[in-house]
Amino acid sequence: MPSRRSLLKFATALVGLSLAAPTSTWSDTPVPVVATFSILGDMVERIGGDHVAVTTLVGADGDAHVYQPVPADARAVSQADILVFNGLAFEGWLHRLVEASNFDGIRVVASEGIAPIAFEGNDDHAAYDPHAWQSLANAVVYVDNITAVLAAVDPANASSYYRNRAAYVAEIKALDAEIREIVAGLPEDGRTVVTSHDAFGYFSETYGLHFVAPHGVSTESEPSAADVAALIRQIREEGIKAIFVESITDSRLLEQIANETGASIGGTLYSDSLSEPDGPASTYLDMMRYNALTLARALST
Ligand code: ZN
């Protein structure tokens, strides 16, 4: 498929317009945007509506920690006007992809401006928990960063982007209040759960549940036998009742931990990815609501 830029040049040549005309005058052509993973792709679509054409690199149920780009990704990036990514060292594979695609558009670090949570890693290069979208308060920051760049790149449709932003932020804030209420109804002494990897630090900080996990903040590293043994001890000692599998990771280790401790599998959480469209978490807001309800169901019994 020809790129927006080549189409634009072709079309402007046909109608005899100056090639120097700003692209914003071509307001019927959606702005090509690449988002690195499904949660960001959904946010860009909510804000951009028909004025953007979004390509999402890591799709539904994909694991962006360990993604390996394919040739089509480099093509999409090279044709994009805007590249939206999480930052906080989440997409370790992105730098090489951007280099290889000669991307010359505008980069949006979606998490820019949130208060990052430091974690005690055993390597030097990833000092902050990247999963900032797991707090709805942070999502407002993401949405504002995306909106500002869309409006700057495509000023002809800026009012549309800001209108969509306002409606979206109202929904985000309403859901934030809903989740605080859901968690407030849970027993105080039964709020620790086990997940596969440490993706819920921001959820924990914002909503007051406590999460432990055999994998660290990335799915990249395998837990050691000693780590797993320590986790099993902790589950027994603290009487942790619920273990949650994640859509993006293999559930076998968690099933084994459940078997050994007698804790039950409380359901599937969506940490780093949306579900397919027919699944329970096909938008960012549905994902946050589904996770909260799944946690509450398991913890309130
Ligand atoms: Zn993760």
PDB file of C-alpha atoms and ligand atoms in Angstrom:
ATOM      1  CA  MET A   1       0.000   0.000   0.000  1.00  0.00           C
ATOM      2  CA  PRO A   2       1.346   3.471  -0.802  1.00  0.00           C
ATOM      3  CA  SER A   3       2.074   5.624   2.225  1.00  0.00           C
ATOM      4  CA  ARG A   4      -0.009   8.603   3.225  1.00  0.00           C
ATOM      5  CA  ARG A   5       2.864  10.823   2.225  1.00  0.00           C
ATOM      6  CA  SER A   6       3.193   9.365  -1.267  1.00  0.00           C
ATOM      7  CA  LEU A   7      -0.585   9.452  -1.738  1.00  0.00           C
ATOM      8  CA  LEU A   8      -0.617  13.008  -0.549  1.00  0.00           C
ATOM      9  CA  LYS A   9       2.098  14.034  -2.979  1.00  0.00           C
ATOM     10  CA  PHE A  10       0.335  12.227  -5.818  1.00  0.00           C
ATOM     11  CA  ALA A  11      -3.018  13.796  -5.000  1.00  0.00           C
ATOM     12  CA  THR A  12      -1.683  17.296  -4.503  1.00  0.00           C
ATOM     13  CA  ALA A  13       0.176  17.043  -7.824  1.00  0.00           C
ATOM     14  CA  LEU A  14      -3.057  16.015  -9.555  1.00  0.00           C
ATOM     15  CA  VAL A  15      -5.048  18.969  -8.299  1.00  0.00           C
ATOM     16  CA  GLY A  16      -2.146  21.335  -8.794  1.00  0.00           C
ATOM     17  CA  LEU A  17      -1.726  22.340  -5.151  1.00  0.00           C
ATOM     18  CA  SER A  18       1.630  23.335  -3.794  1.00  0.00           C
ATOM     19  CA  LEU A  19       3.560  20.468  -2.249  1.00  0.00           C
ATOM     20  CA  ALA A  20       4.479  22.869   0.518  1.00  0.00           C
ATOM     21  CA  ALA A  21       0.854  23.043   1.690  1.00  0.00           C
ATOM     22  CA  PRO A  22       0.544  21.769   5.253  1.00  0.00           C
ATOM     23  CA  THR A  23      -0.756  18.236   5.479  1.00  0.00           C
ATOM     24  CA  SER A  24      -3.489  19.423   7.810  1.00  0.00           C
ATOM     25  CA  THR A  25      -5.372  20.886   4.863  1.00  0.00           C
ATOM     26  CA  TRP A  26      -5.809  17.287   3.731  1.00  0.00           C
ATOM     27  CA  SER A  27      -8.111  16.668   6.634  1.00  0.00           C
ATOM     28  CA  ASP A  28      -9.962  13.726   5.089  1.00  0.00           C
ATOM     29  CA  THR A  29      -6.826  11.598   5.127  1.00  0.00           C
ATOM     30  CA  PRO A  30      -6.450   9.960   8.527  1.00  0.00           C
ATOM     31  CA  VAL A  31      -3.158  10.620  10.311  1.00  0.00           C
ATOM     32  CA  PRO A  32      -1.099   7.404  10.270  1.00  0.00           C
ATOM     33  CA  VAL A  33      -0.205   6.515  13.858  1.00  0.00           C
ATOM     34  CA  VAL A  34       1.710   3.515  15.161  1.00  0.00           C
ATOM     35  CA  ALA A  35       1.034   2.416  18.741  1.00  0.00           C
ATOM     36  CA  THR A  36       3.367  -0.169  20.231  1.00  0.00           C
ATOM     37  CA  PHE A  37       0.757  -2.300  22.029  1.00  0.00           C
ATOM     38  CA  SER A  38      -2.986  -2.835  22.220  1.00  0.00           C
ATOM     39  CA  ILE A  39      -3.738  -0.632  25.251  1.00  0.00           C
ATOM     40  CA  LEU A  40      -2.120   2.412  23.629  1.00  0.00           C
ATOM     41  CA  GLY A  41      -3.745   1.566  20.282  1.00  0.00           C
ATOM     42  CA  ASP A  42      -7.166   1.686  21.937  1.00  0.00           C
ATOM     43  CA  MET A  43      -6.418   5.038  23.596  1.00  0.00           C
ATOM     44  CA  VAL A  44      -5.278   6.577  20.291  1.00  0.00           C
ATOM     45  CA  GLU A  45      -8.420   5.317  18.563  1.00  0.00           C
ATOM     46  CA  ARG A  46     -10.665   6.757  21.287  1.00  0.00           C
ATOM     47  CA  ILE A  47      -9.052  10.186  20.997  1.00  0.00           C
ATOM     48  CA  GLY A  48      -8.428  10.179  17.256  1.00  0.00           C
ATOM     49  CA  GLY A  49     -11.649   8.604  16.012  1.00  0.00           C
ATOM     50  CA  ASP A  50     -11.954   8.713  12.224  1.00  0.00           C
ATOM     51  CA  HIS A  51      -9.115  11.218  11.941  1.00  0.00           C
ATOM     52  CA  VAL A  52      -6.427   8.626  12.686  1.00  0.00           C
ATOM     53  CA  ALA A  53      -5.409   5.316  11.120  1.00  0.00           C
ATOM     54  CA  VAL A  54      -3.831   3.296  13.925  1.00  0.00           C
ATOM     55  CA  THR A  55      -1.456   0.387  13.452  1.00  0.00           C
ATOM     56  CA  THR A  56      -0.857  -1.550  16.674  1.00  0.00           C
ATOM     57  CA  LEU A  57       2.348  -3.577  16.744  1.00  0.00           C
ATOM     58  CA  VAL A  58       1.699  -5.959  19.674  1.00  0.00           C
ATOM     59  CA  GLY A  59      -1.948  -6.927  19.375  1.00  0.00           C
ATOM     60  CA  ALA A  60      -4.518  -8.575  21.637  1.00  0.00           C
ATOM     61  CA  ASP A  61      -3.103 -11.105  24.110  1.00  0.00           C
ATOM     62  CA  GLY A  62       0.440 -10.265  22.963  1.00  0.00           C
ATOM     63  CA  ASP A  63       3.386  -9.818  25.340  1.00  0.00           C
ATOM     64  CA  ALA A  64       5.144  -6.521  24.617  1.00  0.00           C
ATOM     65  CA  HIS A  65       8.027  -7.341  26.986  1.00  0.00           C
ATOM     66  CA  VAL A  66       9.399 -10.015  24.690  1.00  0.00           C
ATOM     67  CA  TYR A  67       8.015  -8.945  21.310  1.00  0.00           C
ATOM     68  CA  GLN A  68      10.025  -9.583  18.163  1.00  0.00           C
ATOM     69  CA  PRO A  69       9.155  -7.096  15.410  1.00  0.00           C
ATOM     70  CA  VAL A  70       8.289  -8.392  11.943  1.00  0.00           C
ATOM     71  CA  PRO A  71       9.080  -6.671   8.604  1.00  0.00           C
ATOM     72  CA  ALA A  72       5.548  -5.249   8.362  1.00  0.00           C
ATOM     73  CA  ASP A  73       6.208  -3.338  11.614  1.00  0.00           C
ATOM     74  CA  ALA A  74       9.165  -1.491  10.084  1.00  0.00           C
ATOM     75  CA  ARG A  75       7.011  -0.553   7.098  1.00  0.00           C
ATOM     76  CA  ALA A  76       4.229   0.740   9.364  1.00  0.00           C
ATOM     77  CA  VAL A  77       6.676   2.769  11.449  1.00  0.00           C
ATOM     78  CA  SER A  78       8.360   4.251   8.372  1.00  0.00           C
ATOM     79  CA  GLN A  79       4.977   5.451   7.076  1.00  0.00           C
ATOM     80  CA  ALA A  80       3.704   6.804  10.391  1.00  0.00           C
ATOM     81  CA  ASP A  81       3.476  10.494  11.261  1.00  0.00           C
ATOM     82  CA  ILE A  82       3.245   9.676  14.975  1.00  0.00           C
ATOM     83  CA  LEU A  83       4.727   6.846  17.061  1.00  0.00           C
ATOM     84  CA  VAL A  84       3.105   6.295  20.461  1.00  0.00           C
ATOM     85  CA  PHE A  85       4.945   4.123  22.971  1.00  0.00           C
ATOM     86  CA  ASN A  86       4.827   3.563  26.726  1.00  0.00           C
ATOM     87  CA  GLY A  87       8.392   4.394  27.709  1.00  0.00           C
ATOM     88  CA  LEU A  88       9.891   3.447  31.119  1.00  0.00           C
ATOM     89  CA  ALA A  89      11.942   0.815  29.245  1.00  0.00           C
ATOM     90  CA  PHE A  90       8.815  -1.248  28.515  1.00  0.00           C
ATOM     91  CA  GLU A  91       9.429  -1.732  24.791  1.00  0.00           C
ATOM     92  CA  GLY A  92      13.073  -2.840  24.772  1.00  0.00           C
ATOM     93  CA  TRP A  93      12.819  -3.827  21.109  1.00  0.00           C
ATOM     94  CA  LEU A  94      11.554  -0.442  19.875  1.00  0.00           C
ATOM     95  CA  HIS A  95      14.823   1.440  19.475  1.00  0.00           C
ATOM     96  CA  ARG A  96      16.184  -0.971  16.870  1.00  0.00           C
ATOM     97  CA  LEU A  97      12.870  -1.020  15.025  1.00  0.00           C
ATOM     98  CA  VAL A  98      12.781   2.789  14.817  1.00  0.00           C
ATOM     99  CA  GLU A  99      16.385   2.893  13.585  1.00  0.00           C
ATOM    100  CA  ALA A 100      15.696   0.249  10.950  1.00  0.00           C
ATOM    101  CA  SER A 101      12.599   2.033   9.660  1.00  0.00           C
ATOM    102  CA  ASN A 102      14.113   5.541   9.331  1.00  0.00           C
ATOM    103  CA  PHE A 103      11.134   6.950  11.215  1.00  0.00           C
ATOM    104  CA  ASP A 104      11.050  10.756  10.950  1.00  0.00           C
ATOM    105  CA  GLY A 105       7.706  11.516  12.597  1.00  0.00           C
ATOM    106  CA  ILE A 106       6.863  12.598  16.123  1.00  0.00           C
ATOM    107  CA  ARG A 107       7.373  10.351  19.136  1.00  0.00           C
ATOM    108  CA  VAL A 108       4.941  10.317  22.036  1.00  0.00           C
ATOM    109  CA  VAL A 109       6.162   8.843  25.321  1.00  0.00           C
ATOM    110  CA  ALA A 110       2.694   8.090  26.676  1.00  0.00           C
ATOM    111  CA  SER A 111       3.833   7.720  30.299  1.00  0.00           C
ATOM    112  CA  GLU A 112       5.713  11.047  30.355  1.00  0.00           C
ATOM    113  CA  GLY A 113       4.710  12.984  33.466  1.00  0.00           C
ATOM    114  CA  ILE A 114       3.439  10.124  35.640  1.00  0.00           C
ATOM    115  CA  ALA A 115       5.160   9.477  38.979  1.00  0.00           C
ATOM    116  CA  PRO A 116       7.110   6.275  38.233  1.00  0.00           C
ATOM    117  CA  ILE A 117       7.428   3.505  40.808  1.00  0.00           C
ATOM    118  CA  ALA A 118      11.017   2.390  41.323  1.00  0.00           C
ATOM    119  CA  PHE A 119      11.596  -1.306  41.831  1.00  0.00           C
ATOM    120  CA  GLU A 120      14.483  -3.323  43.140  1.00  0.00           C
ATOM    121  CA  GLY A 121      15.719  -5.019  40.006  1.00  0.00           C
ATOM    122  CA  ASN A 122      18.875  -7.059  39.792  1.00  0.00           C
ATOM    123  CA  ASP A 123      19.961  -5.350  36.576  1.00  0.00           C
ATOM    124  CA  ASP A 124      20.808  -1.690  36.110  1.00  0.00           C
ATOM    125  CA  HIS A 125      18.904  -0.717  33.011  1.00  0.00           C
ATOM    126  CA  ALA A 126      15.252  -1.029  34.065  1.00  0.00           C
ATOM    127  CA  ALA A 127      14.817   0.921  37.259  1.00  0.00           C
ATOM    128  CA  TYR A 128      11.112   1.783  37.012  1.00  0.00           C
ATOM    129  CA  ASP A 129       7.961  -0.279  36.826  1.00  0.00           C
ATOM    130  CA  PRO A 130       6.662   0.360  33.290  1.00  0.00           C
ATOM    131  CA  HIS A 131       3.024  -0.717  33.898  1.00  0.00           C
ATOM    132  CA  ALA A 132       1.781   2.800  34.679  1.00  0.00           C
ATOM    133  CA  TRP A 133      -1.486   2.311  32.742  1.00  0.00           C
ATOM    134  CA  GLN A 134      -2.701   0.045  35.548  1.00  0.00           C
ATOM    135  CA  SER A 135      -3.757   3.217  37.402  1.00  0.00           C
ATOM    136  CA  LEU A 136      -6.632   5.160  35.861  1.00  0.00           C
ATOM    137  CA  ALA A 137      -5.154   8.397  37.238  1.00  0.00           C
ATOM    138  CA  ASN A 138      -2.089   7.751  35.103  1.00  0.00           C
ATOM    139  CA  ALA A 139      -4.297   7.002  32.099  1.00  0.00           C
ATOM    140  CA  VAL A 140      -5.393  10.645  32.114  1.00  0.00           C
ATOM    141  CA  VAL A 141      -1.724  11.620  31.690  1.00  0.00           C
ATOM    142  CA  TYR A 142      -1.396   9.152  28.802  1.00  0.00           C
ATOM    143  CA  VAL A 143      -4.525  10.565  27.163  1.00  0.00           C
ATOM    144  CA  ASP A 144      -3.312  14.153  27.531  1.00  0.00           C
ATOM    145  CA  ASN A 145       0.078  13.327  26.009  1.00  0.00           C
ATOM    146  CA  ILE A 146      -1.560  11.615  23.029  1.00  0.00           C
ATOM    147  CA  THR A 147      -4.164  14.365  22.552  1.00  0.00           C
ATOM    148  CA  ALA A 148      -1.577  17.161  22.566  1.00  0.00           C
ATOM    149  CA  VAL A 149       0.457  15.547  19.800  1.00  0.00           C
ATOM    150  CA  LEU A 150      -2.548  14.648  17.633  1.00  0.00           C
ATOM    151  CA  ALA A 151      -3.757  18.246  17.898  1.00  0.00           C
ATOM    152  CA  ALA A 152      -0.315  19.599  17.012  1.00  0.00           C
ATOM    153  CA  VAL A 153       0.191  17.304  14.014  1.00  0.00           C
ATOM    154  CA  ASP A 154      -3.371  17.724  12.728  1.00  0.00           C
ATOM    155  CA  PRO A 155      -4.553  21.156  13.923  1.00  0.00           C
ATOM    156  CA  ALA A 156      -7.535  21.118  11.545  1.00  0.00           C
ATOM    157  CA  ASN A 157      -9.093  18.425  13.738  1.00  0.00           C
ATOM    158  CA  ALA A 158      -7.776  19.621  17.101  1.00  0.00           C
ATOM    159  CA  SER A 159     -11.232  20.495  18.417  1.00  0.00           C
ATOM    160  CA  SER A 160     -12.399  16.960  17.651  1.00  0.00           C
ATOM    161  CA  TYR A 161      -9.426  15.480  19.529  1.00  0.00           C
ATOM    162  CA  TYR A 162     -10.073  17.684  22.559  1.00  0.00           C
ATOM    163  CA  ARG A 163     -13.790  16.859  22.519  1.00  0.00           C
ATOM    164  CA  ASN A 164     -13.025  13.117  22.422  1.00  0.00           C
ATOM    165  CA  ARG A 165     -10.459  13.590  25.174  1.00  0.00           C
ATOM    166  CA  ALA A 166     -13.000  15.289  27.444  1.00  0.00           C
ATOM    167  CA  ALA A 167     -15.557  12.490  27.026  1.00  0.00           C
ATOM    168  CA  TYR A 168     -12.898   9.810  27.515  1.00  0.00           C
ATOM    169  CA  VAL A 169     -11.431  11.428  30.636  1.00  0.00           C
ATOM    170  CA  ALA A 170     -14.931  11.665  32.142  1.00  0.00           C
ATOM    171  CA  GLU A 171     -15.330   7.897  31.630  1.00  0.00           C
ATOM    172  CA  ILE A 172     -11.861   7.224  33.058  1.00  0.00           C
ATOM    173  CA  LYS A 173     -12.653   9.224  36.198  1.00  0.00           C
ATOM    174  CA  ALA A 174     -16.023   7.547  36.653  1.00  0.00           C
ATOM    175  CA  LEU A 175     -14.404   4.104  36.403  1.00  0.00           C
ATOM    176  CA  ASP A 176     -11.673   5.163  38.832  1.00  0.00           C
ATOM    177  CA  ALA A 177     -14.364   6.000  41.403  1.00  0.00           C
ATOM    178  CA  GLU A 178     -16.148   2.706  40.644  1.00  0.00           C
ATOM    179  CA  ILE A 179     -12.996   0.639  41.240  1.00  0.00           C
ATOM    180  CA  ARG A 180     -12.200   2.478  44.498  1.00  0.00           C
ATOM    181  CA  GLU A 181     -15.690   1.561  45.669  1.00  0.00           C
ATOM    182  CA  ILE A 182     -15.297  -2.085  44.614  1.00  0.00           C
ATOM    183  CA  VAL A 183     -12.004  -2.413  46.509  1.00  0.00           C
ATOM    184  CA  ALA A 184     -13.362  -0.586  49.570  1.00  0.00           C
ATOM    185  CA  GLY A 185     -15.935  -3.363  49.939  1.00  0.00           C
ATOM    186  CA  LEU A 186     -13.307  -6.115  50.238  1.00  0.00           C
ATOM    187  CA  PRO A 187     -12.181  -7.552  53.588  1.00  0.00           C
ATOM    188  CA  GLU A 188      -9.141  -5.624  54.913  1.00  0.00           C
ATOM    189  CA  ASP A 189      -7.146  -8.721  55.793  1.00  0.00           C
ATOM    190  CA  GLY A 190      -7.593 -10.603  52.514  1.00  0.00           C
ATOM    191  CA  ARG A 191      -6.243  -8.210  49.931  1.00  0.00           C
ATOM    192  CA  THR A 192      -3.090 -10.010  48.821  1.00  0.00           C
ATOM    193  CA  VAL A 193      -3.173 -11.922  45.559  1.00  0.00           C
ATOM    194  CA  VAL A 194      -0.663 -13.740  43.381  1.00  0.00           C
ATOM    195  CA  THR A 195      -0.204 -12.912  39.714  1.00  0.00           C
ATOM    196  CA  SER A 196       2.264 -14.209  37.155  1.00  0.00           C
ATOM    197  CA  HIS A 197       4.450 -11.106  36.835  1.00  0.00           C
ATOM    198  CA  ASP A 198       4.696  -7.834  38.750  1.00  0.00           C
ATOM    199  CA  ALA A 199       2.398  -5.806  36.503  1.00  0.00           C
ATOM    200  CA  PHE A 200       0.080  -4.372  39.137  1.00  0.00           C
ATOM    201  CA  GLY A 201       2.321  -2.066  41.164  1.00  0.00           C
ATOM    202  CA  TYR A 202       0.397   1.043  40.070  1.00  0.00           C
ATOM    203  CA  PHE A 203      -2.942  -0.695  40.585  1.00  0.00           C
ATOM    204  CA  SER A 204      -1.750  -1.643  44.057  1.00  0.00           C
ATOM    205  CA  GLU A 205      -0.572   1.878  44.879  1.00  0.00           C
ATOM    206  CA  THR A 206      -3.780   3.482  43.633  1.00  0.00           C
ATOM    207  CA  TYR A 207      -6.426   1.015  44.799  1.00  0.00           C
ATOM    208  CA  GLY A 208      -4.876  -0.663  47.828  1.00  0.00           C
ATOM    209  CA  LEU A 209      -4.593  -4.335  46.892  1.00  0.00           C
ATOM    210  CA  HIS A 210      -1.285  -6.128  47.392  1.00  0.00           C
ATOM    211  CA  PHE A 211       0.259  -8.253  44.643  1.00  0.00           C
ATOM    212  CA  VAL A 212       3.043 -10.830  44.708  1.00  0.00           C
ATOM    213  CA  ALA A 213       4.427 -12.649  41.658  1.00  0.00           C
ATOM    214  CA  PRO A 214       6.994 -15.289  40.738  1.00  0.00           C
ATOM    215  CA  HIS A 215       8.188 -13.255  37.733  1.00  0.00           C
ATOM    216  CA  GLY A 216       9.515  -9.722  38.197  1.00  0.00           C
ATOM    217  CA  VAL A 217       8.305  -6.607  36.407  1.00  0.00           C
ATOM    218  CA  SER A 218       9.191  -8.207  33.088  1.00  0.00           C
ATOM    219  CA  THR A 219       8.060 -11.577  31.754  1.00  0.00           C
ATOM    220  CA  GLU A 220      11.549 -11.935  30.257  1.00  0.00           C
ATOM    221  CA  SER A 221      13.267 -13.580  33.214  1.00  0.00           C
ATOM    222  CA  GLU A 222      12.370 -17.016  34.566  1.00  0.00           C
ATOM    223  CA  PRO A 223      11.929 -17.250  38.337  1.00  0.00           C
ATOM    224  CA  SER A 224      14.452 -19.450  40.141  1.00  0.00           C
ATOM    225  CA  ALA A 225      13.409 -22.526  42.119  1.00  0.00           C
ATOM    226  CA  ALA A 226      14.290 -20.592  45.283  1.00  0.00           C
ATOM    227  CA  ASP A 227      11.993 -17.702  44.243  1.00  0.00           C
ATOM    228  CA  VAL A 228       9.116 -20.100  43.665  1.00  0.00           C
ATOM    229  CA  ALA A 229       9.747 -21.876  46.989  1.00  0.00           C
ATOM    230  CA  ALA A 230       9.758 -18.512  48.800  1.00  0.00           C
ATOM    231  CA  LEU A 231       6.494 -17.538  47.134  1.00  0.00           C
ATOM    232  CA  ILE A 232       4.876 -20.854  48.124  1.00  0.00           C
ATOM    233  CA  ARG A 233       6.003 -20.266  51.725  1.00  0.00           C
ATOM    234  CA  GLN A 234       4.547 -16.762  51.671  1.00  0.00           C
ATOM    235  CA  ILE A 235       1.196 -17.979  50.290  1.00  0.00           C
ATOM    236  CA  ARG A 236       0.954 -20.570  53.088  1.00  0.00           C
ATOM    237  CA  GLU A 237       2.102 -18.244  55.872  1.00  0.00           C
ATOM    238  CA  GLU A 238      -0.159 -15.346  54.883  1.00  0.00           C
ATOM    239  CA  GLY A 239      -3.082 -17.569  53.944  1.00  0.00           C
ATOM    240  CA  ILE A 240      -3.287 -16.000  50.471  1.00  0.00           C
ATOM    241  CA  LYS A 241      -6.446 -17.386  48.909  1.00  0.00           C
ATOM    242  CA  ALA A 242      -6.343 -16.350  45.288  1.00  0.00           C
ATOM    243  CA  ILE A 243      -3.926 -16.793  42.411  1.00  0.00           C
ATOM    244  CA  PHE A 244      -4.584 -15.122  39.078  1.00  0.00           C
ATOM    245  CA  VAL A 245      -3.260 -16.209  35.725  1.00  0.00           C
ATOM    246  CA  GLU A 246      -2.523 -13.575  33.090  1.00  0.00           C
ATOM    247  CA  SER A 247      -3.650 -13.554  29.498  1.00  0.00           C
ATOM    248  CA  ILE A 248      -0.123 -12.930  28.210  1.00  0.00           C
ATOM    249  CA  THR A 249       1.796 -15.576  30.155  1.00  0.00           C
ATOM    250  CA  ASP A 250       1.896 -19.331  30.472  1.00  0.00           C
ATOM    251  CA  SER A 251      -0.336 -20.423  33.356  1.00  0.00           C
ATOM    252  CA  ARG A 252       1.416 -23.720  34.198  1.00  0.00           C
ATOM    253  CA  LEU A 253       3.701 -22.385  36.933  1.00  0.00           C
ATOM    254  CA  LEU A 254       0.764 -20.694  38.669  1.00  0.00           C
ATOM    255  CA  GLU A 255      -1.366 -23.831  38.421  1.00  0.00           C
ATOM    256  CA  GLN A 256       1.478 -25.757  40.031  1.00  0.00           C
ATOM    257  CA  ILE A 257       1.725 -23.159  42.827  1.00  0.00           C
ATOM    258  CA  ALA A 258      -2.051 -23.365  43.333  1.00  0.00           C
ATOM    259  CA  ASN A 259      -1.848 -27.152  43.594  1.00  0.00           C
ATOM    260  CA  GLU A 260       0.954 -27.031  46.127  1.00  0.00           C
ATOM    261  CA  THR A 261      -0.619 -24.390  48.354  1.00  0.00           C
ATOM    262  CA  GLY A 262      -4.315 -25.143  48.069  1.00  0.00           C
ATOM    263  CA  ALA A 263      -4.983 -21.569  46.895  1.00  0.00           C
ATOM    264  CA  SER A 264      -7.492 -21.352  44.080  1.00  0.00           C
ATOM    265  CA  ILE A 265      -7.135 -19.871  40.623  1.00  0.00           C
ATOM    266  CA  GLY A 266      -9.278 -16.731  40.819  1.00  0.00           C
ATOM    267  CA  GLY A 267      -9.454 -16.081  37.097  1.00  0.00           C
ATOM    268  CA  THR A 268      -7.513 -14.358  34.343  1.00  0.00           C
ATOM    269  CA  LEU A 269      -6.210 -10.806  34.616  1.00  0.00           C
ATOM    270  CA  TYR A 270      -5.285  -8.596  31.683  1.00  0.00           C
ATOM    271  CA  SER A 271      -2.056  -6.877  32.607  1.00  0.00           C
ATOM    272  CA  ASP A 272      -0.181  -5.736  29.509  1.00  0.00           C
ATOM    273  CA  SER A 273      -2.654  -6.444  26.729  1.00  0.00           C
ATOM    274  CA  LEU A 274      -6.286  -6.217  25.744  1.00  0.00           C
ATOM    275  CA  SER A 275      -8.307  -9.287  24.810  1.00  0.00           C
ATOM    276  CA  GLU A 276      -9.539 -10.042  21.306  1.00  0.00           C
ATOM    277  CA  PRO A 277     -12.659  -7.997  20.367  1.00  0.00           C
ATOM    278  CA  ASP A 278     -15.028 -10.788  21.505  1.00  0.00           C
ATOM    279  CA  GLY A 279     -13.200 -11.167  24.842  1.00  0.00           C
ATOM    280  CA  PRO A 280     -13.980  -9.462  28.172  1.00  0.00           C
ATOM    281  CA  ALA A 281     -11.233  -6.815  27.972  1.00  0.00           C
ATOM    282  CA  SER A 282     -11.235  -5.523  24.419  1.00  0.00           C
ATOM    283  CA  THR A 283     -10.868  -1.854  25.411  1.00  0.00           C
ATOM    284  CA  TYR A 284      -8.692  -0.214  28.049  1.00  0.00           C
ATOM    285  CA  LEU A 285     -11.712   0.730  30.192  1.00  0.00           C
ATOM    286  CA  ASP A 286     -13.251  -2.750  29.881  1.00  0.00           C
ATOM    287  CA  MET A 287      -9.891  -4.242  30.857  1.00  0.00           C
ATOM    288  CA  MET A 288      -9.610  -2.146  34.027  1.00  0.00           C
ATOM    289  CA  ARG A 289     -13.212  -2.889  35.023  1.00  0.00           C
ATOM    290  CA  TYR A 290     -12.883  -6.612  34.270  1.00  0.00           C
ATOM    291  CA  ASN A 291      -9.680  -6.912  36.331  1.00  0.00           C
ATOM    292  CA  ALA A 292     -11.263  -5.134  39.315  1.00  0.00           C
ATOM    293  CA  LEU A 293     -14.403  -7.280  39.187  1.00  0.00           C
ATOM    294  CA  THR A 294     -12.377 -10.493  38.762  1.00  0.00           C
ATOM    295  CA  LEU A 295     -10.205  -9.612  41.764  1.00  0.00           C
ATOM    296  CA  ALA A 296     -13.225  -8.640  43.853  1.00  0.00           C
ATOM    297  CA  ARG A 297     -15.121 -11.826  43.020  1.00  0.00           C
ATOM    298  CA  ALA A 298     -12.247 -14.022  44.175  1.00  0.00           C
ATOM    299  CA  LEU A 299     -11.439 -11.976  47.285  1.00  0.00           C
ATOM    300  CA  SER A 300     -14.954 -11.446  48.589  1.00  0.00           C
ATOM    301  CA  THR A 301     -15.754 -15.156  48.953  1.00  0.00           C
TER     302      THR A 301
HETATM  303 ZN    ZN B   1       4.334  -6.592  32.063  1.00  0.00          ZN
END
